[in-house]
Coordinates of C-alpha atoms and ligand atoms in Angstrom, one line a residue:
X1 CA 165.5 -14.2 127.6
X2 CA 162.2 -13.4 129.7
X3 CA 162.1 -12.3 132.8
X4 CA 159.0 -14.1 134.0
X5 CA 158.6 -18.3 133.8
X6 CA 156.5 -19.4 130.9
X7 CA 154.7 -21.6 133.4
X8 CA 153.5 -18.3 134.3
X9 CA 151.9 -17.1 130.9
X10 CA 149.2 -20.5 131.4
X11 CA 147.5 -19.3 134.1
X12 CA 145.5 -16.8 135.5
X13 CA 144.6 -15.3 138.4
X14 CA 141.9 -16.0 140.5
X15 CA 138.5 -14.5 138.9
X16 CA 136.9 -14.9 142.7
X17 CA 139.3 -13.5 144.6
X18 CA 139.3 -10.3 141.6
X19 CA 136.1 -10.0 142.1
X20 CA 135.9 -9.7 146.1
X21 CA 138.5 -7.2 145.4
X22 CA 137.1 -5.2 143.4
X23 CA 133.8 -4.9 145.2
X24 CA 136.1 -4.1 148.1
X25 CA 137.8 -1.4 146.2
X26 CA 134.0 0.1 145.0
X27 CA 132.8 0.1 148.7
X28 CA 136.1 1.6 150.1
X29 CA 135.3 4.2 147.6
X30 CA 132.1 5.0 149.1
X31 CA 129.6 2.8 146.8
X32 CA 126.5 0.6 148.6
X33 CA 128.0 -2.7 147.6
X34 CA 127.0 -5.8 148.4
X35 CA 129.1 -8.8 147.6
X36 CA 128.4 -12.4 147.2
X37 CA 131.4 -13.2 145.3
X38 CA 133.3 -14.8 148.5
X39 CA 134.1 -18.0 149.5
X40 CA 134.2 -18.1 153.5
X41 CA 131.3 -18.4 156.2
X42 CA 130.7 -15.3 157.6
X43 CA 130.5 -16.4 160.6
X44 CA 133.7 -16.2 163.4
X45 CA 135.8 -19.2 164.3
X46 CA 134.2 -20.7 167.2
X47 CA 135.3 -19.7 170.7
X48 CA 136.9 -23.1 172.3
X49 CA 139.3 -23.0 168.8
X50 CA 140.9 -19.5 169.4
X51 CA 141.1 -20.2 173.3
X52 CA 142.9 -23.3 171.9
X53 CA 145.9 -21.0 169.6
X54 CA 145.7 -18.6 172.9
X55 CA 147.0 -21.6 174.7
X56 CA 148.9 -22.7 172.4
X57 CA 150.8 -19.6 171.9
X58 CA 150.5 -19.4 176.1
X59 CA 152.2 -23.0 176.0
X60 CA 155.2 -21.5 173.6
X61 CA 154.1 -23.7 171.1
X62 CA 155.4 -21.5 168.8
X63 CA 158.3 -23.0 166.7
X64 CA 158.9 -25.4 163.9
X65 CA 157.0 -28.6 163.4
X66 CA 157.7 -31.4 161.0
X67 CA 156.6 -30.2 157.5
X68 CA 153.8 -32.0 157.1
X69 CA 152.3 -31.5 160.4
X70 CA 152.1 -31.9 164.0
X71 CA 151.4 -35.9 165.6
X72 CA 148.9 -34.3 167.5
X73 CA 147.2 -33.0 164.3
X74 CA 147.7 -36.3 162.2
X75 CA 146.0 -37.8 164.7
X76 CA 142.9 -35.7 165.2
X77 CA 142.5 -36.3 161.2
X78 CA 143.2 -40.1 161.8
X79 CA 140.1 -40.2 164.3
X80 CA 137.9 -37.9 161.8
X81 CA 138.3 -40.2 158.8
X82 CA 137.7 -43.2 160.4
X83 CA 134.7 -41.2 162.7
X84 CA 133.3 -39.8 159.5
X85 CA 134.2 -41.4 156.6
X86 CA 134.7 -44.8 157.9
X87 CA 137.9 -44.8 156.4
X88 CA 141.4 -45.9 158.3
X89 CA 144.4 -44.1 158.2
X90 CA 147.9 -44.1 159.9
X91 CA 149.5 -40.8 160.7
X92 CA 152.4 -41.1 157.7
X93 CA 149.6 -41.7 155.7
X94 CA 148.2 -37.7 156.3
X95 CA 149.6 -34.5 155.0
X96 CA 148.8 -30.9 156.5
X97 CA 149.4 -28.2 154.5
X98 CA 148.8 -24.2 154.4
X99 CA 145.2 -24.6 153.5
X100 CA 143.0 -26.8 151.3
X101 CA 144.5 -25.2 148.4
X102 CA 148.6 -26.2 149.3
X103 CA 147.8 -29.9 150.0
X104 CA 145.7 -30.0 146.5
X105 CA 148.4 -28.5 144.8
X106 CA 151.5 -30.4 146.4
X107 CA 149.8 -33.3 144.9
X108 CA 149.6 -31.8 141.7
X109 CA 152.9 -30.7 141.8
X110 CA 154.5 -34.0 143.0
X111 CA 152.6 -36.2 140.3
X112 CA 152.2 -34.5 137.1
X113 CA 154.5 -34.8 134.0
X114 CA 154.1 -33.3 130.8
X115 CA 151.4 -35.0 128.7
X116 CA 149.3 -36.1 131.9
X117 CA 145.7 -35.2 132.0
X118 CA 143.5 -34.5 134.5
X119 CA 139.6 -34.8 134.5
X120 CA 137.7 -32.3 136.1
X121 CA 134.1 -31.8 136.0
X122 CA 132.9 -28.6 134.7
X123 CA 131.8 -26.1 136.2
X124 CA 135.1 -26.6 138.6
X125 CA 136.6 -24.7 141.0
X126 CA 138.7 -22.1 139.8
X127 CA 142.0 -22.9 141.2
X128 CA 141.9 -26.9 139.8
X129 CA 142.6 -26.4 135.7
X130 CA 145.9 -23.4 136.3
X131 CA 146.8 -25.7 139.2
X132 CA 147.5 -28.7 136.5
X133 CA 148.6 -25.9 134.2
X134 CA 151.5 -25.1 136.9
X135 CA 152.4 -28.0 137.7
X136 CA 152.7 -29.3 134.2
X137 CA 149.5 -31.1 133.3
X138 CA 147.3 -30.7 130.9
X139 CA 143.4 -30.0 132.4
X140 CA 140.5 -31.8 130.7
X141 CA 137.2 -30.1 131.7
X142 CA 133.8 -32.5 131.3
X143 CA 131.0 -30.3 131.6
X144 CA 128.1 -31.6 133.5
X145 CA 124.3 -30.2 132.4
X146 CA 122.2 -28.1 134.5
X147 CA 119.6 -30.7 133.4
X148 CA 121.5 -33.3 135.6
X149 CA 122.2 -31.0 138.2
X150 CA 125.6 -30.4 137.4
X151 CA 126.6 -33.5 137.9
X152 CA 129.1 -35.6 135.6
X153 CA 127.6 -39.0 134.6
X154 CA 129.6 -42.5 134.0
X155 CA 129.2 -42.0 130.2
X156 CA 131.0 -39.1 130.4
X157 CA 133.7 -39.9 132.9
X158 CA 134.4 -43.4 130.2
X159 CA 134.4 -41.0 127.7
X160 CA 136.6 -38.5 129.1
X161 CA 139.5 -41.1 130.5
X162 CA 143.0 -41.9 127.9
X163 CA 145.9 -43.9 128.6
X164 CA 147.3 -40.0 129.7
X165 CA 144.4 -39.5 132.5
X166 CA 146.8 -39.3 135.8
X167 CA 143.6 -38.1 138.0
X168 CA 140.2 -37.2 138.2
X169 CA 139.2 -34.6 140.5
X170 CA 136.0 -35.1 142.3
X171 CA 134.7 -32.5 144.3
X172 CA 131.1 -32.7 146.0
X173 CA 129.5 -31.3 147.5
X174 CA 131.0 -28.6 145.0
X175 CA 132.2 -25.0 144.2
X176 CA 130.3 -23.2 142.3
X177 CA 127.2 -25.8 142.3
X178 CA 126.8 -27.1 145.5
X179 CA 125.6 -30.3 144.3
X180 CA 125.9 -33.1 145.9
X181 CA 126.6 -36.7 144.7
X182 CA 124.1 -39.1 146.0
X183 CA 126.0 -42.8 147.2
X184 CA 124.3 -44.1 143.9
X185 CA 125.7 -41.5 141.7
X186 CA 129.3 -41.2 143.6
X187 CA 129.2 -45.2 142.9
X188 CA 128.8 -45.0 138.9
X189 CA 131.4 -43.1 138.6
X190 CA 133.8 -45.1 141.4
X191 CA 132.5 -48.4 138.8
X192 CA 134.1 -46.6 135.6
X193 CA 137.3 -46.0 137.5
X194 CA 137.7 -49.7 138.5
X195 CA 137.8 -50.4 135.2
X196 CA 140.8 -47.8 134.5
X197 CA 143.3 -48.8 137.0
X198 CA 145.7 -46.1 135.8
X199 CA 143.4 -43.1 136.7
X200 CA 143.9 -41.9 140.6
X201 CA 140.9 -40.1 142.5
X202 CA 141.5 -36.7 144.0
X203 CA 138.6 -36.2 146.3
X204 CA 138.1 -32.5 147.5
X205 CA 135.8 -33.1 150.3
X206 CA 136.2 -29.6 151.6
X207 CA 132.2 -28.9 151.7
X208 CA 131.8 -32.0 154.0
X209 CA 129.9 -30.5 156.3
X210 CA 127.9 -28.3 154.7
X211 CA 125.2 -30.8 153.6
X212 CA 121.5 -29.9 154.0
X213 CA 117.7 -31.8 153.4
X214 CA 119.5 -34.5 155.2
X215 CA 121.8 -35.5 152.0
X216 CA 124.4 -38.1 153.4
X217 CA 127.8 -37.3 152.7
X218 CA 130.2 -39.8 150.7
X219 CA 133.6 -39.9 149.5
X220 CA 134.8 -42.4 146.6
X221 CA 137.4 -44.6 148.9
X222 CA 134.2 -45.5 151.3
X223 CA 132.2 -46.2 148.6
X224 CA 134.5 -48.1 146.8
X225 CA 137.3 -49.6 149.2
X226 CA 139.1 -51.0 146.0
X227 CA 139.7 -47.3 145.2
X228 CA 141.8 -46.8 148.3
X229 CA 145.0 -47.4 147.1
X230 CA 145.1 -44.8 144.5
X231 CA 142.9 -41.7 146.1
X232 CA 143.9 -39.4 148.1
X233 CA 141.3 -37.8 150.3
X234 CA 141.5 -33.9 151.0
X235 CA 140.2 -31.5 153.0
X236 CA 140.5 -28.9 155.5
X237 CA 138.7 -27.1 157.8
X238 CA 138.3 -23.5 156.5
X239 CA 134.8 -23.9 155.4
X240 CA 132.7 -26.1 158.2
X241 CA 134.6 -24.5 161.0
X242 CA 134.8 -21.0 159.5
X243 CA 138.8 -21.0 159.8
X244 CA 139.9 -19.7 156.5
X245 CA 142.2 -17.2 157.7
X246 CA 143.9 -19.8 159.4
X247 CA 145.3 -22.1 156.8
X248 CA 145.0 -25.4 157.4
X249 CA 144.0 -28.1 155.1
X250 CA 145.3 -32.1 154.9
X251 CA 145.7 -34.9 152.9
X252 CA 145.2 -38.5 153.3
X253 CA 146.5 -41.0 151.0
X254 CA 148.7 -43.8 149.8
X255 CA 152.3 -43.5 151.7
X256 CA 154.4 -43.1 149.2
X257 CA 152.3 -40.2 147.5
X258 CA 152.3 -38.4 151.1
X259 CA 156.0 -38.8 151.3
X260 CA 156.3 -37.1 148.3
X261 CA 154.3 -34.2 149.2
X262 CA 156.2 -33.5 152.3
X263 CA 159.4 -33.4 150.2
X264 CA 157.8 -30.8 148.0
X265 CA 156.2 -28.8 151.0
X266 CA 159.8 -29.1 153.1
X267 CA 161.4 -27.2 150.5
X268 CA 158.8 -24.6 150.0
X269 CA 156.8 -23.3 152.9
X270 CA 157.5 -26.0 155.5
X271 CA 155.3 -26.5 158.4
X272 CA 151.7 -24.9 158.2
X273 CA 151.0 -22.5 160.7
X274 CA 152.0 -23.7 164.3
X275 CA 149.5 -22.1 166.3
X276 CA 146.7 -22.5 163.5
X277 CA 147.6 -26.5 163.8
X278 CA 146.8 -26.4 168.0
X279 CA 143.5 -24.9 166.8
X280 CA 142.9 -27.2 164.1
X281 CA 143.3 -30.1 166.8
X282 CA 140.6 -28.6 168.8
X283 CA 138.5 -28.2 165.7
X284 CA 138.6 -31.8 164.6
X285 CA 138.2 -33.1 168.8
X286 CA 136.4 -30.8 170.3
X287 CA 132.9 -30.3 170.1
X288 CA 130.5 -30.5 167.0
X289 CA 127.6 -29.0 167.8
X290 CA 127.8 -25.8 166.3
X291 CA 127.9 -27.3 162.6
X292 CA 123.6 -28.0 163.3
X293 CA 122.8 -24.1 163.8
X294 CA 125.0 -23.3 161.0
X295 CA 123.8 -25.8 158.9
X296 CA 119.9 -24.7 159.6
X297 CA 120.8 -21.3 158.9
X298 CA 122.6 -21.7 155.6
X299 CA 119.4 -23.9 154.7
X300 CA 117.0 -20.7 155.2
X301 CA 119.5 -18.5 153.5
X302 CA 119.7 -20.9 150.6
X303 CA 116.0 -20.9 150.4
X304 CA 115.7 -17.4 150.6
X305 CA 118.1 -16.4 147.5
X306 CA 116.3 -19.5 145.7
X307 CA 113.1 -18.2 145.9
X308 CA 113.9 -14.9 145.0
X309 CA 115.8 -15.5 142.2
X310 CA 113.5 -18.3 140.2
X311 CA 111.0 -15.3 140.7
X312 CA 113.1 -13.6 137.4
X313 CA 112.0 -14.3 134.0
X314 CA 114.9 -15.9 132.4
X315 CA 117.0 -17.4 135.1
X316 CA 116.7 -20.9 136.0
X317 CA 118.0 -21.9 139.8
X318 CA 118.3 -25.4 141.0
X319 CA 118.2 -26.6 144.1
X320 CA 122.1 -27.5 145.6
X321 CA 122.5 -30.3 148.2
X322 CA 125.2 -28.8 150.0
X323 CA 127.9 -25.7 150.7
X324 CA 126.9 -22.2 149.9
X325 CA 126.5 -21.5 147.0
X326 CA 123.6 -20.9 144.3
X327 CA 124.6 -21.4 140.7
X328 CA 121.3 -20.0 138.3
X329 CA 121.8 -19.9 134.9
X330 CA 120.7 -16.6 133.0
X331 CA 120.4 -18.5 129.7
X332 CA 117.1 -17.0 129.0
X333 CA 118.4 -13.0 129.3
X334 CA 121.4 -13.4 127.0
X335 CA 121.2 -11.0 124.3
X336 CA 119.1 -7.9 126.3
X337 CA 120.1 -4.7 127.4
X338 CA 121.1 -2.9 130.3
X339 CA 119.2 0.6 130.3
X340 CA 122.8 1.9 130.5
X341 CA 123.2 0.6 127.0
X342 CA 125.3 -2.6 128.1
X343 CA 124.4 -6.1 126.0
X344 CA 124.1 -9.0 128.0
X345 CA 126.0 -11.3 125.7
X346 CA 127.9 -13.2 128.3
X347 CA 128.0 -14.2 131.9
X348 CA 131.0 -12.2 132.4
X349 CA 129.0 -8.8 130.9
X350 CA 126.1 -9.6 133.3
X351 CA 128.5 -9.9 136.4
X352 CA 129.9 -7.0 135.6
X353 CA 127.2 -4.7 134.6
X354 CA 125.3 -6.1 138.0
X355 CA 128.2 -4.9 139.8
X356 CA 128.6 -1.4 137.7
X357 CA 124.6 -0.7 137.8
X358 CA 123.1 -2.6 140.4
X359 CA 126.1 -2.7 143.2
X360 CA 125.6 -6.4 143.6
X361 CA 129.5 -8.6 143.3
X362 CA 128.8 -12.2 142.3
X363 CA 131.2 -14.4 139.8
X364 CA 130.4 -15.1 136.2
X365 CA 129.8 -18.8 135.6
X366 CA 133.0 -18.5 132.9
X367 CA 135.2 -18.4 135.9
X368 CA 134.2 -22.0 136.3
X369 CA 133.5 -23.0 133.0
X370 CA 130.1 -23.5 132.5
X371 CA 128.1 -20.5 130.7
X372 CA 126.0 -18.7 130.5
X373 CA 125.6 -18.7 134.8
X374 CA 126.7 -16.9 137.7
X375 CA 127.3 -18.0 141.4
X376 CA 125.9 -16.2 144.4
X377 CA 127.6 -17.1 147.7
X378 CA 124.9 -16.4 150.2
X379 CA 127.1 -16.9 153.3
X380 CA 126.5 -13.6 154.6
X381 CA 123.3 -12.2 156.6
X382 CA 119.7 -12.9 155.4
X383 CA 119.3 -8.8 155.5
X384 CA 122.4 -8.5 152.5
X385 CA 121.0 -11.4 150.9
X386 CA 117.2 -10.0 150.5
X387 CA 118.2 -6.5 149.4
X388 CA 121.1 -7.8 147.2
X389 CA 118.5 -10.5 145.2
X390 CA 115.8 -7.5 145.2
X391 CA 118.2 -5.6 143.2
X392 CA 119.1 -8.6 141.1
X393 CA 115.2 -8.2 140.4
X394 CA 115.0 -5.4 139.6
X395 CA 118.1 -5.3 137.5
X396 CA 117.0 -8.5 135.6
X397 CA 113.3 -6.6 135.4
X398 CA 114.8 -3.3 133.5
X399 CA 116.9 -5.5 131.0
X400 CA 115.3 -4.8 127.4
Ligands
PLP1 C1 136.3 -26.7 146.5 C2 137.4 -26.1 147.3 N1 138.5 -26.7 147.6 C3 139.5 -26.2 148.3 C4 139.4 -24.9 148.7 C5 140.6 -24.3 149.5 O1 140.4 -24.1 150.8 P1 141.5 -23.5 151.7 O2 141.0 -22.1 152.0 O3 141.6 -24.4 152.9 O4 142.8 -23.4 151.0 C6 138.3 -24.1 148.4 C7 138.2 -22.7 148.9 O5 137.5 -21.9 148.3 C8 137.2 -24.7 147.7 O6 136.1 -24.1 147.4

């Protein structure tokens, strides 16, 4: 009998968070490296949210909460999806988990049966295809073109939908890409899923606010109220309000759905960090303003790694709408070699031998299953970012 679940022989672990370990490891052992492999803001949680869990733990709010979250909190998220997304909500209709990544997966895990597919556009984030895979599903991954912008059209959302598609994860703007679906492209694809009343819509709207060239942000129940009744809206605020130590993501969705989650999360982790949820409630009410400044300097960083990088032969970057990410594709240096001898005949060798021979850490585009490409986080300063794509230069420049 083994020892270890089969479950556990599907997946694998994350290739993002290997690869911020092992630059961590390299620089810890003395080595100049820079990494753009992570996926947080570099920037600190703002002030009036850790004077809030200061308070809070002041206040002895310290204990228990319901599983699912604080009123306080469900209420905050109330006022944000009807503020920002023009989409009502009552308080048993929102789930708060331990991060983006527990309220996505509670859903998963209190939905899927064997034989149930789920749709998700390629290249994905790497957590959603071993999610399904542990809780049971089978993952179907529709891979959208660099020639669209890595976006999945109607034809191949139709195509991609049986009578076994339980959901279709959307997720813009996106991890890896950072593209962004216009309301015109967001509604093609909400029109092909009125016609499949079966398929449910798990929106990971976790990039939100991280939208840039004045792109509007949408979410497929406001553009398609008919959808409501069978999407469940996630998100979280690790990324916009650079709080991802702190764990807290939520969920908002058909009751019943909710209910279920909370029975799932009661009788695993049970509430989400108490203090972290006082500071989420200051997140979500207090004040907005610092999401501008961030916004205009992720813009310039964006620009500058763009710029940089379409300046090497062979790599092809578009332009992303939103979060912070670049995601060229090296297409066009596949097959060359490293003057250490390496062959460049993946995205995974070219990660690795930039990291070996260049001390640059990004992800190889496998990880998210689109080849051959790579993603570059650039949230980190614009110094890192210019010497790390001038190595990238000259890296790409001495391939043969
Ligand atoms: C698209 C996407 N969804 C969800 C998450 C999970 O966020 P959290 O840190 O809140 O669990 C991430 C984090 O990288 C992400 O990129």
């Amino acid at each position: 009998m083994p020892f270890l679940s089969t479950t556990l022989s599907r997946v694998k672990p994350s290739p993002t968070i290997a690869m911020t370990a092992k630059a961590a490891e390299l620089k810890a052992a003395g080595r100049d490296v820079i990494g753009l492999s992570a996926g947080e803001p570099d920037f600190d949680t703002p002030q009036n949210i850790k004077d809030a869990a200061v308070a809070a733990i002041a206040a002895g709010k310290t204990k228990y909460t319901a599983p699912d979250g604080i009123p306080e909190l469900k209420k905050a998220i109330c006022a944000k999806m009807s503020r920002d997304n023009g989409l009502d909500y009552t308080p048993a209709q929102i789930s708060v988990g331990t991060g983006g990544k527990q309220t996505l997966y509670n859903a998963l895990m209190a939905t899927l049966n064997e034989g149930d597919e789920v749709i998700i556009p390629a290249p994905y984030w790497v957590s959603y295809p071993d999610m399904v895979l542990l809780a049971g599903g089978t993952p179907v991954a529709v891979e959208a073109t660099l020639e669209n912008n890595f976006k999945l059209t109607a034809d191949q959302l139709e195509a991609a939908i049986t009578p076994n598609t339980k959901w279709f994860i959307f997720n813009s703007p996106s991890n890896p890409t950072g593209a962004g679906y216009s309301r015109t492209e967001l509604k093609a694809l909400t029109d092909v899923l009125l016609r499949h009343p079966h398929v449910w819509v798990m929106s990971d709207d976790m990039y939100e606010h991280l939208a840039y060239d004045g792109f509007e942000f949408c979410t497929p129940a406001q553009i398609e109220p008919a959808l409501y009744e069978r999407t469940l809206t996630c998100n979280g605020v690790s990324k916009a309000y650079a709080m991802t130590g702190w764990r807290i993501g939520y969920a908002a969705g058909p009751v019943e759905l909710i209910a279920a989650m909370r029975k799932i999360q009661s009788q695993s982790t049970s509430n989400p960090c108490t203090i972290s949820q006082w500071a989420a409630v200051e997140a979500l009410n207090g004040t907005q303003e610092f999401l501008t400044p961030n916004n205009e300097m992720f813009v310039r960083r964006r620009d500058l790694v763009i710029k940089m990088l379409s300046e090497i032969d062979g790599m092809t970057v578009p332009t992303p709408e939103g979060a912070f990410y670049v995601y060229p594709s090296i297409a066009g240096l596949i097959g060359k070699t490293t003057p250490k001898g390496t062959v460049i005949d993946t995205d995974e060798a070219f990660a690795t031998a930039l990291l070996d021979e260049a001390d640059v850490a990004v992800v190889f585009g496998a990880a998210f299953g689109l080849s051959p490409n790579f993603r570059v986080s650039y949230a980190t300063s614009d110094e890192a970012l210019t010497e790390a794509c001038t190595r990238i230069q000259r890296f790409c420049a001495e391939l043969a």
